[in-house]
Coordinates of C-alpha atoms and ligand atoms in Angstrom, one line a residue:
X25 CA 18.6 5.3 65.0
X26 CA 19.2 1.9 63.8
X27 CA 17.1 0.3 61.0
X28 CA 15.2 -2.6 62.1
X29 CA 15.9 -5.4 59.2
X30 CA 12.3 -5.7 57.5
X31 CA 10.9 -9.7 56.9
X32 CA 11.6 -10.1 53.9
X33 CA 7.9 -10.5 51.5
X34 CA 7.5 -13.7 50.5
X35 CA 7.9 -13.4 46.9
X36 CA 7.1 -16.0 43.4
X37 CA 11.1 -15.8 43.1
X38 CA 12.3 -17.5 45.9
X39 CA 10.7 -20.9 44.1
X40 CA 12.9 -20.3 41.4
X41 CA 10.6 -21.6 38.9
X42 CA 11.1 -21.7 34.8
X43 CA 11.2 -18.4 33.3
X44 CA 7.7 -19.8 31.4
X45 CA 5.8 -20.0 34.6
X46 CA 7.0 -16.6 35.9
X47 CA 5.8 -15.3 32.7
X48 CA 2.5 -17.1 33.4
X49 CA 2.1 -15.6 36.7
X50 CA 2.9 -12.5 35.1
X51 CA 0.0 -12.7 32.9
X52 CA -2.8 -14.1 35.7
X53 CA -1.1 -11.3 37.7
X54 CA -0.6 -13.3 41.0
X55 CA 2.1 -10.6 42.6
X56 CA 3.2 -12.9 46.0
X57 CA 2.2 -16.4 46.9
X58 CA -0.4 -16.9 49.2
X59 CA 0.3 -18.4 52.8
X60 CA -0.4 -22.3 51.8
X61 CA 1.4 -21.8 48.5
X62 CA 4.3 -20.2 50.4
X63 CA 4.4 -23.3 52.5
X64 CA 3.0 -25.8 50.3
X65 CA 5.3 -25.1 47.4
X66 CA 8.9 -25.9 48.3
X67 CA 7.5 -29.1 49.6
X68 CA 6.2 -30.0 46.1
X69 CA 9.0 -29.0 44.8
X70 CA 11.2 -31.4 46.5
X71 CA 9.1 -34.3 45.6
X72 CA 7.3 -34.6 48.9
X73 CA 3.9 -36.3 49.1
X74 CA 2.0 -33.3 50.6
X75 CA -1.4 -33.8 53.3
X76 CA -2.6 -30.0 52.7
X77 CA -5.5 -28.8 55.5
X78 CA -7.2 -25.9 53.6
X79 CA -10.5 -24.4 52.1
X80 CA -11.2 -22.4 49.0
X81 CA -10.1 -19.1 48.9
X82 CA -6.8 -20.1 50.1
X83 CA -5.1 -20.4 46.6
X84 CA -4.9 -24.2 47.3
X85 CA -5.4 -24.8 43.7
X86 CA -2.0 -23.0 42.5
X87 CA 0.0 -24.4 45.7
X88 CA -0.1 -27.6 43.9
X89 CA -0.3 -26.8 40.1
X90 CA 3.1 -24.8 40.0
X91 CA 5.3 -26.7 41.4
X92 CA 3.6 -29.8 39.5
X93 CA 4.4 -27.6 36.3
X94 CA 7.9 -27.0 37.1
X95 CA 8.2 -30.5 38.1
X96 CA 6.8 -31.4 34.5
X97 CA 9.1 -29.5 32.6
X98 CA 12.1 -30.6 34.6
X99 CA 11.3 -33.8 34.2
X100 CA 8.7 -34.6 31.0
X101 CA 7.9 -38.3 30.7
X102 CA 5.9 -40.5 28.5
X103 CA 2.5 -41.2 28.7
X104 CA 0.4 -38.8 31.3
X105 CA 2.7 -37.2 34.0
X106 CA 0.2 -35.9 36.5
X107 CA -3.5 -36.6 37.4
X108 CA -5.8 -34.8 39.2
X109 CA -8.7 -35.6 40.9
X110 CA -11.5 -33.6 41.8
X111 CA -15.0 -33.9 43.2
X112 CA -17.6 -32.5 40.9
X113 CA -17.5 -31.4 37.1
X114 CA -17.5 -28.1 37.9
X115 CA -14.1 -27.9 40.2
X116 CA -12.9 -30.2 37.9
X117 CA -13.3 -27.7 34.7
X118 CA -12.2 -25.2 36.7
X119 CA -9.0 -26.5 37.7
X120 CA -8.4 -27.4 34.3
X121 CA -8.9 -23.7 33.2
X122 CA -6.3 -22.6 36.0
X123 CA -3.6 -25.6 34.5
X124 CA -4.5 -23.8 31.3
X125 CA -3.8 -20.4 31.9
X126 CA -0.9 -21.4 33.9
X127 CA 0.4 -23.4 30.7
X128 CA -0.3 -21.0 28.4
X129 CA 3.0 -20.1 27.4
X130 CA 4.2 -23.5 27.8
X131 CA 4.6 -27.0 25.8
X132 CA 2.5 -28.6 28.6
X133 CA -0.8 -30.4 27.3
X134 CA -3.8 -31.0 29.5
X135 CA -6.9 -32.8 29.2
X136 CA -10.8 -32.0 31.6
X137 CA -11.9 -35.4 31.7
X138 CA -15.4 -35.2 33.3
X139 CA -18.5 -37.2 33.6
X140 CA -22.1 -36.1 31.8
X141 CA -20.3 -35.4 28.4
X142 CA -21.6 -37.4 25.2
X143 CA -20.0 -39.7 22.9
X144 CA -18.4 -37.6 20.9
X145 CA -16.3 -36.0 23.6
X146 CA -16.0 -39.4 25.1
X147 CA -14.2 -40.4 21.8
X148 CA -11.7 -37.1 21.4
X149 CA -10.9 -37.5 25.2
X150 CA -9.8 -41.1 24.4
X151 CA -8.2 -40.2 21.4
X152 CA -6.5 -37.1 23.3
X153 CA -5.4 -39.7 25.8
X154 CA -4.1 -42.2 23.4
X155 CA -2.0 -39.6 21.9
X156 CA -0.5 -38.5 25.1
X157 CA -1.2 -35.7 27.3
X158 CA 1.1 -34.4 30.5
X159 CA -1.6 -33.5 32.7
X160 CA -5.0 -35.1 33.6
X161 CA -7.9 -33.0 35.9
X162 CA -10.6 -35.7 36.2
X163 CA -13.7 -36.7 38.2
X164 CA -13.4 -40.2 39.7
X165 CA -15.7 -42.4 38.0
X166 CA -14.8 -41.2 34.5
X167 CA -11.0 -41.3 35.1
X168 CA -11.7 -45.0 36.1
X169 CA -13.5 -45.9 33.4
X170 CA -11.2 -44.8 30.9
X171 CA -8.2 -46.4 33.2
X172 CA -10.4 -49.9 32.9
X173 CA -10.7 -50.0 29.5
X174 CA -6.8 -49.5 29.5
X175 CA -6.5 -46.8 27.5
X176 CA -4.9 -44.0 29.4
X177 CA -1.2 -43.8 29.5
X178 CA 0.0 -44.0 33.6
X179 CA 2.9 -46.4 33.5
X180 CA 5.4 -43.4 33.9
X181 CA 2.7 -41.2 36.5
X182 CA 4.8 -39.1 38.7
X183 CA 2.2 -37.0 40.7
X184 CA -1.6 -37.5 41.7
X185 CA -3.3 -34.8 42.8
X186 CA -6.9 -35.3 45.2
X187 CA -8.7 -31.9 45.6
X188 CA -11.6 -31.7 47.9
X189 CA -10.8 -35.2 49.2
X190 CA -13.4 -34.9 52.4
X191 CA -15.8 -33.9 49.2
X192 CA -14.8 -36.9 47.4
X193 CA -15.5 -39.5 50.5
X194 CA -18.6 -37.7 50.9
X195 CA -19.9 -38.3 48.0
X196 CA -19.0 -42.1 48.1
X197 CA -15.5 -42.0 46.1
X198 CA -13.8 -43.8 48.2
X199 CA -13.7 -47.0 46.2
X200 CA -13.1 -45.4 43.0
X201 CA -10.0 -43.8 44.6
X202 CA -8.5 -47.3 45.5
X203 CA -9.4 -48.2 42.4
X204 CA -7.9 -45.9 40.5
X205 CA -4.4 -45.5 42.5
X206 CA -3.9 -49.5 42.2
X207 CA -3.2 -48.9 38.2
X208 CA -0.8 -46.1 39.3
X209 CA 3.0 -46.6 39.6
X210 CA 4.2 -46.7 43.6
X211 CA 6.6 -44.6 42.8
X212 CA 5.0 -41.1 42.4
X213 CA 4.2 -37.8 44.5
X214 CA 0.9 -37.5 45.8
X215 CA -0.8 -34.6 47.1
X216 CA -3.9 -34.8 49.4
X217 CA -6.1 -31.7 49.6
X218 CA -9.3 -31.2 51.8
X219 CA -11.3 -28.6 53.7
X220 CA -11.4 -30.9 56.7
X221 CA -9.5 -33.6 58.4
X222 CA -12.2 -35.9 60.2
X223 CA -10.6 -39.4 60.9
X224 CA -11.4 -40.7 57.5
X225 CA -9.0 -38.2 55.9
X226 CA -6.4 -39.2 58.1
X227 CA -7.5 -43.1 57.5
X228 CA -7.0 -42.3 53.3
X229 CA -3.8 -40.6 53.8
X230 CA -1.9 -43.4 55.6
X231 CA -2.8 -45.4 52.8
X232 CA -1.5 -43.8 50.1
X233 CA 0.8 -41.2 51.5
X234 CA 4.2 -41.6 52.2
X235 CA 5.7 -39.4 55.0
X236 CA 3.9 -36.4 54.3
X237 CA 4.6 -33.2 54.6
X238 CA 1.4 -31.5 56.2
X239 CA 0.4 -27.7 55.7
X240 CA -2.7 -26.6 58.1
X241 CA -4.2 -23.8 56.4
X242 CA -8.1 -24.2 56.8
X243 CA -9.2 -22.8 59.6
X244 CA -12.7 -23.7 59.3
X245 CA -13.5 -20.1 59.3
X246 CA -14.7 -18.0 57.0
X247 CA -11.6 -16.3 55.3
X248 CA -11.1 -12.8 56.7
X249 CA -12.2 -9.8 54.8
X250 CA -16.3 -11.5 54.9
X251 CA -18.4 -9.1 56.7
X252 CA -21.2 -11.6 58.6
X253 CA -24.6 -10.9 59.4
X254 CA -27.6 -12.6 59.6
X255 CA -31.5 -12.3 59.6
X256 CA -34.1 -13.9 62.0
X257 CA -37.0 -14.6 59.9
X258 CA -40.2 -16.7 59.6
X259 CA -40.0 -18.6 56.4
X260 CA -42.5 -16.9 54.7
X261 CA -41.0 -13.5 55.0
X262 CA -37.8 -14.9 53.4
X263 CA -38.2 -14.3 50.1
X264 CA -39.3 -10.8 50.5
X265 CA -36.4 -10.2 52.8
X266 CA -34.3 -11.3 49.7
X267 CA -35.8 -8.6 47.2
X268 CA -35.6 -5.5 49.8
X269 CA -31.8 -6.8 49.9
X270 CA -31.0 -6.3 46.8
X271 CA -33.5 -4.3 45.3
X272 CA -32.3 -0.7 44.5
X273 CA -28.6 -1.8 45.8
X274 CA -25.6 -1.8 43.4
X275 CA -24.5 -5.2 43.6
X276 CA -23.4 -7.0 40.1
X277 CA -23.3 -10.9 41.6
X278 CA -25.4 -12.0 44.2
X279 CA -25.3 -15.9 44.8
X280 CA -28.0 -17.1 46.7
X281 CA -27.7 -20.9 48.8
X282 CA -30.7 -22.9 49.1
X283 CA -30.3 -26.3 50.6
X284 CA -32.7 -28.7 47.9
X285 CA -33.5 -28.4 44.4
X286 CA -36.8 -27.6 44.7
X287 CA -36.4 -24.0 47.3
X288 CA -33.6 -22.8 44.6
X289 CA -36.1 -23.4 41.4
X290 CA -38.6 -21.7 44.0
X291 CA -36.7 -18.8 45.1
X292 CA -35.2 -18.3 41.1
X293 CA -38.8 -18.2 40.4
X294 CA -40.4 -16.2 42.6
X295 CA -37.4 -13.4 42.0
X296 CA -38.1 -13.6 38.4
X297 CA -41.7 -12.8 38.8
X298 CA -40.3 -10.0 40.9
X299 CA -38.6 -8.3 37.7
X300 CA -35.0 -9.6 38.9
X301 CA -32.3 -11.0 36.5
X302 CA -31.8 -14.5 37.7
X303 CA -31.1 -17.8 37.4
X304 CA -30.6 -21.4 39.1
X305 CA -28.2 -24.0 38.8
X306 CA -28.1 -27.2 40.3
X307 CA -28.2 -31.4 39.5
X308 CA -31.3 -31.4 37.3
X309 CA -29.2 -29.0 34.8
X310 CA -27.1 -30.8 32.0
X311 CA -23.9 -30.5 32.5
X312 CA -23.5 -27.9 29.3
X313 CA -26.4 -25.7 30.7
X314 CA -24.5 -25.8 34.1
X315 CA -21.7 -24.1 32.2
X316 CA -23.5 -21.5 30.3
X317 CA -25.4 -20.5 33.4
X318 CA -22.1 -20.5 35.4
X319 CA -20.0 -18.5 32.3
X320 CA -23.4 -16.0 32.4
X321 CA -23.1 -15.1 35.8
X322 CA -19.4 -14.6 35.4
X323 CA -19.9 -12.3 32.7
X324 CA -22.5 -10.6 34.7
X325 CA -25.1 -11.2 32.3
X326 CA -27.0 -12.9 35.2
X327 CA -27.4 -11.0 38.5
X328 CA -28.8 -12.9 41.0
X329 CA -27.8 -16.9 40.5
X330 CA -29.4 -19.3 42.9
X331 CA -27.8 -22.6 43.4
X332 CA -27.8 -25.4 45.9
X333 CA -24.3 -26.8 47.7
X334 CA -22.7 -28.2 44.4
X335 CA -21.7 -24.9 43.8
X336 CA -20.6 -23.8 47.3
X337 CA -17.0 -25.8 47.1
X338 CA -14.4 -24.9 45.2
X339 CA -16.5 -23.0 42.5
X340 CA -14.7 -19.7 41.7
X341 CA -16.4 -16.3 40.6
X342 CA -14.7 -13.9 41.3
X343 CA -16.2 -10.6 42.7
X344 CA -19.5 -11.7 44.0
X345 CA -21.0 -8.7 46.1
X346 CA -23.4 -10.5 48.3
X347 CA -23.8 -14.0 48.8
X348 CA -27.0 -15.2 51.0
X349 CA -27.9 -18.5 52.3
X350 CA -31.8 -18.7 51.8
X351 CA -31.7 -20.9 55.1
X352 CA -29.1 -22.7 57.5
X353 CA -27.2 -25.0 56.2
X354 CA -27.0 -28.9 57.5
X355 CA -23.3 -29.5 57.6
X356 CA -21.8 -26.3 59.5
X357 CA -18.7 -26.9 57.3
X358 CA -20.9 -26.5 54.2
X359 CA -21.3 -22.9 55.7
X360 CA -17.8 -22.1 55.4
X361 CA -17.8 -23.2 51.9
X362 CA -20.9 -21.1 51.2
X363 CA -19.5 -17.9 52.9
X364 CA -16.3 -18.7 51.4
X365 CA -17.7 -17.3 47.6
X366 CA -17.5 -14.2 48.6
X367 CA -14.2 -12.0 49.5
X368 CA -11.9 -14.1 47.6
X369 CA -8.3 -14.1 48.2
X370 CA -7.8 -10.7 50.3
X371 CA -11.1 -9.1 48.5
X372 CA -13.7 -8.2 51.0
X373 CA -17.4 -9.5 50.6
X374 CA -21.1 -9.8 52.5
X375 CA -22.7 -13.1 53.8
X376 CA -26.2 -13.3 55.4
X377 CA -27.6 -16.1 56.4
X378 CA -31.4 -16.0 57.0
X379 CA -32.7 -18.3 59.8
X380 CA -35.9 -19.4 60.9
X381 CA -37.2 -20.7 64.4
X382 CA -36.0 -24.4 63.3
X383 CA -32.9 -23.4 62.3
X384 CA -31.4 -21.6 65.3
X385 CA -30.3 -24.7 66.8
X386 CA -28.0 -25.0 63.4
X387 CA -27.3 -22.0 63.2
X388 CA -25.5 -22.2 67.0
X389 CA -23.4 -25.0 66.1
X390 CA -22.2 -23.2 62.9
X391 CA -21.0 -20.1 65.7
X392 CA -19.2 -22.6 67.3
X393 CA -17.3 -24.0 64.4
X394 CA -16.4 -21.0 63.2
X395 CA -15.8 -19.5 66.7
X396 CA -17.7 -16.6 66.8
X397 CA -21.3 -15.1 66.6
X398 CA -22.7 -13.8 64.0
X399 CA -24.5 -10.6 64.6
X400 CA -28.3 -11.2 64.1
X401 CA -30.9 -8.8 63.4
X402 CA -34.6 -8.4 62.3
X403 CA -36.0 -7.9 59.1
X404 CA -37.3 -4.3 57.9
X405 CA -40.6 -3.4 59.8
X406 CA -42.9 -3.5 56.7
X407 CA -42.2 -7.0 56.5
X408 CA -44.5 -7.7 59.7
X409 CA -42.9 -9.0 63.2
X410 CA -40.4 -11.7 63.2
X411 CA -39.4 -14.6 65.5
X412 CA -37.8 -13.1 69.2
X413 CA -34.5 -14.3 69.7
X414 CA -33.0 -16.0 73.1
X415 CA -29.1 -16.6 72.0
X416 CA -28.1 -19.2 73.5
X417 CA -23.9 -18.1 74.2
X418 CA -22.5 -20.4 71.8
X419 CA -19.6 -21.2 73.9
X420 CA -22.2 -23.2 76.2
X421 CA -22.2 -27.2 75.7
X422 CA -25.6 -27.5 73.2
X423 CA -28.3 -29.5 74.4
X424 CA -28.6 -33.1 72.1
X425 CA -32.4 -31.7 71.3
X426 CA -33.1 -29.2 68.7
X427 CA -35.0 -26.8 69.8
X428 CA -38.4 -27.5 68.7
X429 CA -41.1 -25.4 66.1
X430 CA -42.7 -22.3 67.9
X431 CA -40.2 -22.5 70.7
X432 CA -38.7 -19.2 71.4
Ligands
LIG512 P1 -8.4 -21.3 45.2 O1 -8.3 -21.4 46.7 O2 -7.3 -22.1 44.6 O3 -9.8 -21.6 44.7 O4 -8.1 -19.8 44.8 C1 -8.9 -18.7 45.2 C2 -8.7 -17.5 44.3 O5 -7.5 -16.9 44.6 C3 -8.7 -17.8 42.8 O6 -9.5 -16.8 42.2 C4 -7.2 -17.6 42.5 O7 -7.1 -17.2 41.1 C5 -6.8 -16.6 43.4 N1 -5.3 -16.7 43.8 C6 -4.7 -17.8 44.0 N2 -3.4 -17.5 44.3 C7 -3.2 -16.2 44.2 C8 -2.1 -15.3 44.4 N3 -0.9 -15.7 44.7 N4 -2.4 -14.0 44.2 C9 -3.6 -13.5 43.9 N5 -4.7 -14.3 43.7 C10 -4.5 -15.6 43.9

């Protein structure tokens, strides 16, 4: 019988990148690129501006900082080489701790620059800046202020980097970004990342890219591997729900969602009073308690951590068990992002969602996004009777009205 010629793998070689980075790889112990790297990279590689479609989860974040590496040591320049721009403190820390483990084998410096800090580390990042550094992972408004106050180094910029751009507009970035791109040289690569593409993504990139390459890897889905369920509930039952979860169960991480401040201190409260080991994180932290918390729960010295949407993008723990979101949340997309802790790159992982009467109305929409339905079911019998559910099929047209309290 013949052989039938096997597709070949796609494999870190065919990128033919420095010996230094292979080694690097070696050491993270990445094996074969992921399907955006495998697509994204060559593009980066050639010096194409890049539009790139895709969530967490995907590997986004070393599609772009590999080939920016090799790029860098092919061609070092003066001054800062390569700026990245991320959302929130946190991605942006974490981004920096990739570039360094990446880099670690390499004469490539990098420098977190990150609102929140005092001015001590306001002065050694403007003294690190001064005295040159390749690459720069930054939140907006602190990159700009230092870029103000001419002090950092751009003249010979080759590549900017925007992570979590749809973040980034969200949160009201958009002028900062101008801002900061008209101190950077024309000539340059730049690379566009976001978990969605509404219009104003597409309005940014004309802008500022130039003939783009564009890699479609978000599927506004949860990533594969994520076993779905979720609970219908009356609010008050929720938190109980919660214990009988994990109680008794072998799970290291669990990482609860909670839409405001004030239901994550709640539910981290009422959990410790239960005897759990847990803790909350979210914008009333400073920014170095943030960090401990987060490098706790990595550690798995905290079990249970409860935290609002900061943490849902980007943020990357590896090997969280369970993740649960304490109710429905708003923006269906923040869903994804939520579910998307778990089951990281081809692990497999648990969300449950709990939802109340109010919240079935969300909680339809969010079926529709992510094109299918989530299997429901009701909570354990000893924690009294809960709400009736009527699904509505999700592929119907949804009526403008929520549906309203005590309906069912
Ligand atoms: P990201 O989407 O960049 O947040 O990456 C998600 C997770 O996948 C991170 O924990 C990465 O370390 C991991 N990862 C990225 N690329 C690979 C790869 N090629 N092989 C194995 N794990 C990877």
């Amino acid at each position: 019988m013949e052989d039938i010629p096997a597709t070949p793998e796609p494999s870190f070689k065919q990128f033919n990148f420095h010996p230094l980075i292979a080694e690097g790889l070696d050491a993270i112990g990445f094996e074969k690129p992921t399907p955006i790297q495998a697509e994204i990279i060559p593009l980066i590689l050639e010096g194409r501006d890049v539009i790139g479609c895709a969530q967490t989860g995907t590997g986004k974040t070393a599609a772009y900082l590999l080939p920016v590496l090799q790029r860098i040591m092919e061609n070092p320049v003066e001054g800062i080489n390569a700026i990245i721009i991320a959302p929130t403190r946190e991605l942006a820390l974490q981004i920096a701790q990739q570039l360094e483990g990446f880099s670690y084998f390499m004469d490539i410096s990098s420098l977190p620059i990150y609102g929140g800090t005092d001015g001590i580390e306001w002065e050694q990042q403007k003294r690190a800046l001064i005295s040159g550094v390749d690459v720069v992972v930054a939140t907006p408004g602190k990159l700009l202020s230092f870029l103000n106050m001419d002090i950092a180094p751009v003249a010979n910029l080759q590549h900017l980097v925007l992570d979590e751009a749809d973040r980034m507009l969200d949160m009201g970035f958009f002028d900062d970004i101008m801002r900061i791109i008209s101190y950077l040289p024309e000539k340059r690569s730049t690379l566009l990342f976001s978990a969605t593409m509404p219009p104003r993504i597409r309005e940014l990139s004309k802008r500022i890219l130039k003939n783009p390459g564009e890699v479609n890897i978000a599927i506004s889905k949860p990533a594969e591997g994520i076993l779905q369920m979720a609970y219908l509930v009356y609010d008050n039952q929720k938190i109980l729900l919660l214990a009988s979860l994990i109680k008794g169960r072998d799970l290291p991480s669990v990482l609860v969602f909670a839409s405001t401040k004030l239901k994550v201190k709640s539910i981290a409260r009422e959990l410790k009073a239960k005897g759990f080991n847990v803790a909350d994180i979210h914008s009333d932290l400073e920014q170095a308690e943030r960090e401990k918390v987060l490098l706790q729960f990595r550690n798995r010295q905290i079990q249970i951590l409860v935290a609002t949407d900061v943490l849902s993008r980007g943020i990357d723990i590896e090997n969280i068990s369970l993740v649960i979101n304490f109710d429905v949340p708003h923006d269906a997309e923040d869903y994804v992002h939520r579910s998307g802790r778990t089951a990281r790159a081809e692990q497999t992982g648990i969300a449950i969602t709990f939802i109340n009467e109010e919240e079935l109305y969300q909680f339809s929409r969010i079926e529709k996004l992510i094109e299918m339905e989530v299997r429901k079911q009701k909570p354990p019998a000893e924690l009294g009777s809960a709400p009736d559910y009527n699904p509505r099929p999700f592929r119907s047209k949804p009526s403008r009205k929520p549906m309203r309290k005590g309906r069912r």
